[in-house]
Every structure is written in structure tokens, then in C-alpha cells.
mmCIF file of C-alpha atoms in Angstrom:
data_model
loop_
_atom_site.group_PDB
_atom_site.id
_atom_site.type_symbol
_atom_site.label_atom_id
_atom_site.label_comp_id
_atom_site.label_asym_id
_atom_site.label_seq_id
_atom_site.Cartn_x
_atom_site.Cartn_y
_atom_site.Cartn_z
ATOM 1 C CA ASN A 1 0.000 0.000 0.000
ATOM 2 C CA ASP A 2 1.534 3.315 -1.114
ATOM 3 C CA ALA A 3 0.049 5.345 1.720
ATOM 4 C CA GLN A 4 1.416 2.972 4.340
ATOM 5 C CA LEU A 5 4.832 2.925 2.708
ATOM 6 C CA GLN A 6 4.916 6.714 2.479
ATOM 7 C CA ASP A 7 3.926 6.950 6.154
ATOM 8 C CA TYR A 8 6.651 4.471 7.110
ATOM 9 C CA VAL A 9 9.305 6.330 5.118
ATOM 10 C CA TYR A 10 8.187 9.688 6.539
ATOM 11 C CA LYS A 11 8.333 8.420 10.148
ATOM 12 C CA ASN A 12 11.699 6.753 9.540
ATOM 13 C CA GLN A 13 13.179 9.929 8.008
ATOM 14 C CA LEU A 14 11.708 12.076 10.802
ATOM 15 C CA ALA A 15 13.131 9.830 13.533
ATOM 16 C CA ALA A 16 16.525 9.863 11.827
ATOM 17 C CA TYR A 17 16.412 13.661 11.452
ATOM 18 C CA ARG A 18 15.642 14.017 15.167
ATOM 19 C CA PHE A 19 18.492 11.695 16.026
ATOM 20 C CA LEU A 20 20.921 13.650 13.850
ATOM 21 C CA THR A 21 19.867 17.037 15.218
ATOM 22 C CA GLU A 22 19.357 16.099 18.876
ATOM 23 C CA GLN A 23 21.601 13.141 19.687
ATOM 24 C CA ALA A 24 24.447 12.933 17.188
ATOM 25 C CA LYS A 25 27.244 14.899 18.863
ATOM 26 C CA ASP A 26 30.338 14.320 16.724
ATOM 27 C CA PRO A 27 30.477 17.079 14.081
ATOM 28 C CA GLU A 28 33.254 15.408 12.071
ATOM 29 C CA VAL A 29 31.284 12.185 11.740
ATOM 30 C CA LYS A 30 28.041 14.070 11.064
ATOM 31 C CA ALA A 31 29.772 15.871 8.199
ATOM 32 C CA ILE A 32 30.886 12.567 6.676
ATOM 33 C CA ALA A 33 27.341 11.199 6.842
ATOM 34 C CA ALA A 34 25.784 14.367 5.410
ATOM 35 C CA LYS A 35 28.315 14.498 2.584
ATOM 36 C CA GLU A 36 27.694 10.873 1.608
ATOM 37 C CA HIS A 37 23.881 11.081 1.709
ATOM 38 C CA PRO A 38 22.738 14.717 1.742
ATOM 39 C CA ASP A 39 19.083 13.933 0.987
ATOM 40 C CA ASP A 40 18.496 10.850 3.142
ATOM 41 C CA PHE A 41 18.401 11.271 6.925
ATOM 42 C CA ALA A 42 17.856 7.560 7.579
ATOM 43 C CA THR A 43 20.983 6.660 5.642
ATOM 44 C CA GLN A 44 22.885 9.527 7.280
ATOM 45 C CA LYS A 45 21.956 8.044 10.677
ATOM 46 C CA TYR A 46 23.169 4.615 9.576
ATOM 47 C CA VAL A 47 26.439 6.042 8.227
ATOM 48 C CA TYR A 48 26.871 8.204 11.342
ATOM 49 C CA GLU A 49 26.550 5.205 13.653
ATOM 50 C CA ASN A 50 28.972 3.091 11.591
ATOM 51 C CA GLN A 51 31.507 5.894 11.228
ATOM 52 C CA LEU A 52 31.298 6.727 14.946
ATOM 53 C CA GLU A 53 31.970 3.111 15.903
ATOM 54 C CA ALA A 54 34.869 2.937 13.443
ATOM 55 C CA LYS A 55 36.306 6.228 14.738
ATOM 56 C CA ALA A 56 36.278 4.858 18.289
ATOM 57 C CA HIS A 57 37.907 1.648 17.076
ATOM 58 C CA MET A 58 40.638 3.519 15.202
ATOM 59 C CA ALA A 59 41.367 5.615 18.309
ATOM 60 C CA LYS A 60 42.270 2.394 20.169
ATOM 61 C CA VAL A 61 44.312 0.482 17.596
ATOM 62 C CA ALA A 62 47.758 -0.607 18.687
ATOM 63 C CA ASP A 63 49.887 -0.602 15.536
ATOM 64 C CA ALA A 64 50.809 2.975 14.639
ATOM 65 C CA GLU A 65 52.532 1.944 11.393
ATOM 66 C CA VAL A 66 49.438 0.136 10.113
ATOM 67 C CA LYS A 67 47.161 2.928 11.335
ATOM 68 C CA ALA A 68 49.211 5.455 9.354
ATOM 69 C CA ILE A 69 48.608 3.443 6.174
ATOM 70 C CA ALA A 70 44.846 3.360 6.776
ATOM 71 C CA VAL A 71 44.620 7.074 7.590
ATOM 72 C CA ARG A 72 46.834 8.026 4.639
ATOM 73 C CA GLU A 73 44.692 6.021 2.217
ATOM 74 C CA HIS A 74 41.316 7.202 3.568
ATOM 75 C CA PRO A 75 41.713 10.358 5.677
ATOM 76 C CA ASP A 76 37.991 11.207 5.690
ATOM 77 C CA ASP A 77 36.401 7.790 6.156
ATOM 78 C CA PHE A 78 36.740 5.996 9.508
ATOM 79 C CA SER A 79 34.838 2.911 8.339
ATOM 80 C CA THR A 80 37.218 2.384 5.445
ATOM 81 C CA GLN A 81 40.182 3.132 7.715
ATOM 82 C CA LYS A 82 38.996 0.350 10.020
ATOM 83 C CA TYR A 83 38.648 -2.062 7.103
ATOM 84 C CA VAL A 84 42.079 -1.169 5.712
ATOM 85 C CA TYR A 85 43.645 -1.339 9.181
ATOM 86 C CA GLU A 86 42.303 -4.830 9.814
ATOM 87 C CA ASN A 87 43.462 -6.097 6.400
ATOM 88 C CA GLN A 88 46.885 -4.472 6.673
ATOM 89 C CA ALA A 89 47.380 -5.749 10.259
ATOM 90 C CA ALA A 90 46.506 -9.300 9.215
ATOM 91 C CA ALA A 91 48.856 -9.068 6.232
ATOM 92 C CA LYS A 92 51.653 -7.662 8.422
ATOM 93 C CA ALA A 93 51.239 -10.556 10.856
ATOM 94 C CA TYR A 94 51.263 -13.005 7.947
ATOM 95 C CA MET A 95 54.421 -11.509 6.469
ATOM 96 C CA ALA A 96 56.139 -11.932 9.844
ATOM 97 C CA THR A 97 55.597 -15.703 9.575
ATOM 98 C CA VAL A 98 56.585 -16.422 5.978
ATOM 99 C CA LYS A 99 59.436 -18.831 5.331
ATOM 100 C CA ASP A 100 60.921 -17.940 1.938
ATOM 101 C CA GLU A 101 63.295 -15.096 2.749
ATOM 102 C CA GLU A 102 64.278 -14.469 -0.879
ATOM 103 C CA VAL A 103 60.671 -13.916 -1.950
ATOM 104 C CA LYS A 104 59.883 -11.979 1.230
ATOM 105 C CA LYS A 105 62.746 -9.594 0.493
ATOM 106 C CA LEU A 106 61.363 -9.045 -3.017
ATOM 107 C CA ALA A 107 57.845 -8.325 -1.718
ATOM 108 C CA LEU A 108 59.145 -5.923 0.937
ATOM 109 C CA SER A 109 61.346 -4.056 -1.516
ATOM 110 C CA GLU A 110 58.598 -3.683 -4.127
ATOM 111 C CA HIS A 111 55.944 -2.445 -1.663
ATOM 112 C CA PRO A 112 57.589 -1.188 1.537
ATOM 113 C CA GLY A 113 54.547 0.674 2.853
ATOM 114 C CA ASP A 114 51.762 -1.751 2.007
ATOM 115 C CA PHE A 115 51.517 -5.061 3.864
ATOM 116 C CA SER A 116 48.467 -6.262 1.922
ATOM 117 C CA THR A 117 50.295 -5.866 -1.377
ATOM 118 C CA GLN A 118 53.401 -7.481 0.116
ATOM 119 C CA LYS A 119 51.282 -10.513 1.030
ATOM 120 C CA TYR A 120 49.776 -10.624 -2.441
ATOM 121 C CA VAL A 121 53.189 -10.406 -4.117
ATOM 122 C CA TYR A 122 54.687 -12.945 -1.731
ATOM 123 C CA ASP A 123 51.922 -15.507 -2.298
ATOM 124 C CA ASN A 124 52.067 -15.104 -6.081
ATOM 125 C CA GLN A 125 55.852 -15.272 -6.203
ATOM 126 C CA VAL A 126 55.999 -18.374 -3.973
ATOM 127 C CA GLU A 127 53.439 -20.130 -6.167
ATOM 128 C CA ALA A 128 55.316 -19.116 -9.307
ATOM 129 C CA LYS A 129 58.643 -20.188 -7.779
ATOM 130 C CA ALA A 130 57.214 -23.658 -7.132
ATOM 131 C CA PHE A 131 55.856 -23.748 -10.676
ATOM 132 C CA MET A 132 59.248 -22.836 -12.120
ATOM 133 C CA ALA A 133 61.041 -25.434 -9.982
ATOM 134 C CA ALA A 134 58.685 -28.107 -11.304
ATOM 135 C CA GLN A 135 59.351 -27.275 -14.966
ATOM 136 C CA PRO A 136 61.879 -29.319 -16.885
ATOM 137 C CA GLU A 137 65.040 -27.606 -18.031
ATOM 138 C CA SER A 138 64.796 -26.047 -21.474
ATOM 139 C CA LYS A 139 66.339 -23.242 -23.480
ATOM 140 C CA LYS A 140 63.224 -21.137 -22.970
ATOM 141 C CA LYS A 141 63.294 -21.684 -19.197
ATOM 142 C CA ALA A 142 66.994 -20.806 -19.042
ATOM 143 C CA ARG A 143 66.372 -17.623 -21.043
ATOM 144 C CA VAL A 144 63.456 -16.340 -18.904
ATOM 145 C CA VAL A 145 65.330 -17.136 -15.674
ATOM 146 C CA ARG A 146 68.414 -15.294 -16.968
ATOM 147 C CA GLU A 147 66.364 -12.296 -18.171
ATOM 148 C CA HIS A 148 64.228 -12.051 -15.000
ATOM 149 C CA PRO A 149 66.255 -13.390 -12.077
ATOM 150 C CA GLY A 150 64.280 -13.554 -8.843
ATOM 151 C CA ASP A 151 60.982 -12.532 -10.470
ATOM 152 C CA TYR A 152 59.225 -15.858 -10.518
ATOM 153 C CA SER A 153 55.829 -14.481 -11.555
ATOM 154 C CA THR A 154 57.298 -12.972 -14.711
ATOM 155 C CA GLN A 155 59.273 -16.138 -15.371
ATOM 156 C CA LYS A 156 56.121 -18.251 -15.045
ATOM 157 C CA TYR A 157 54.148 -15.934 -17.316
ATOM 158 C CA LEU A 158 56.829 -15.902 -20.004
ATOM 159 C CA LEU A 159 57.412 -19.641 -19.806
ATOM 160 C CA ALA A 160 53.696 -20.399 -20.072
ATOM 161 C CA ASN A 161 53.147 -18.067 -23.033
#
């Protein structure tokens, strides 16, 4: 029923407007919500609550290096900072446990300020290194290894194509 739906939407928007004007106290977070959804108070309320929770979370994180990455990448979005922080922290912890030092060194040198990309590069290079080790010796293999020493992903690509 259109009338019932319109009444529901009106009441929902009104309640959200009241929340935003009477209860929402953080002006920085309110500005983020208003910028993202200027014509929808209900969605502003939802964004406000998520951003406020993420802001509180980011204020308590322990790893300053990982936090700096998240803030640098998304200075005006606490929710995305939280997401990036969690992914970067997990990738940093993973990189601390990897076994192949040669490939780890490559990943760290290629992406010194991005643990998620380091993990991605590491995993791809380790897989490609295993692939290359399993390939029989050939002139083509010798050439790609000579032309791209230590870059197992490129070696694998060139050998396979």
C-alpha cells in the first residue's frame, strides 16, 4: 500500500532527522554522513553510527605503522580506515611468519609501505617459484630465468606463453 509505505518512510526519516539534530554529537562524523547522503536522513543516521563506531575503534588500535597506512589512504572515512587497518594488520602478521626469505625480500622491496600488497606479491611469487622449480630444463626456461632473475611471476608468465 503506497500510503502505508509513504507513512513508514516519513516516520523513519523524521526519527533519523531528530536523532541527527538532537543526539548525534560528533560534528566530524556528522559531516561525513551528510556528505555521503545529503538527501536521506535515515541513511545519514546509519552512516553516522557506523563511522562513529569505526572512529572509536581507530582511536584504540595498537599498531601505529598500520594505522598510518589506513589514515593516509582514507583520511575522511573511519569505516574504510577500520577495514584497511584490519586487512593491513593481518597481512603484516602473515608476512612476519613467511618462510621464503628471498621472496619476502622481493615483496618488501617492491611495496615497503603496504603489507596487503606485500602478502599478495609474496603468495604469487611463492606459487610461481614452485611452478618454475617443477618445470623441466629447457632453453626457454633458461632464457626467462636469466632475463628475469628472482621474479618468478614474470618467469612463469613468459614460460607459459
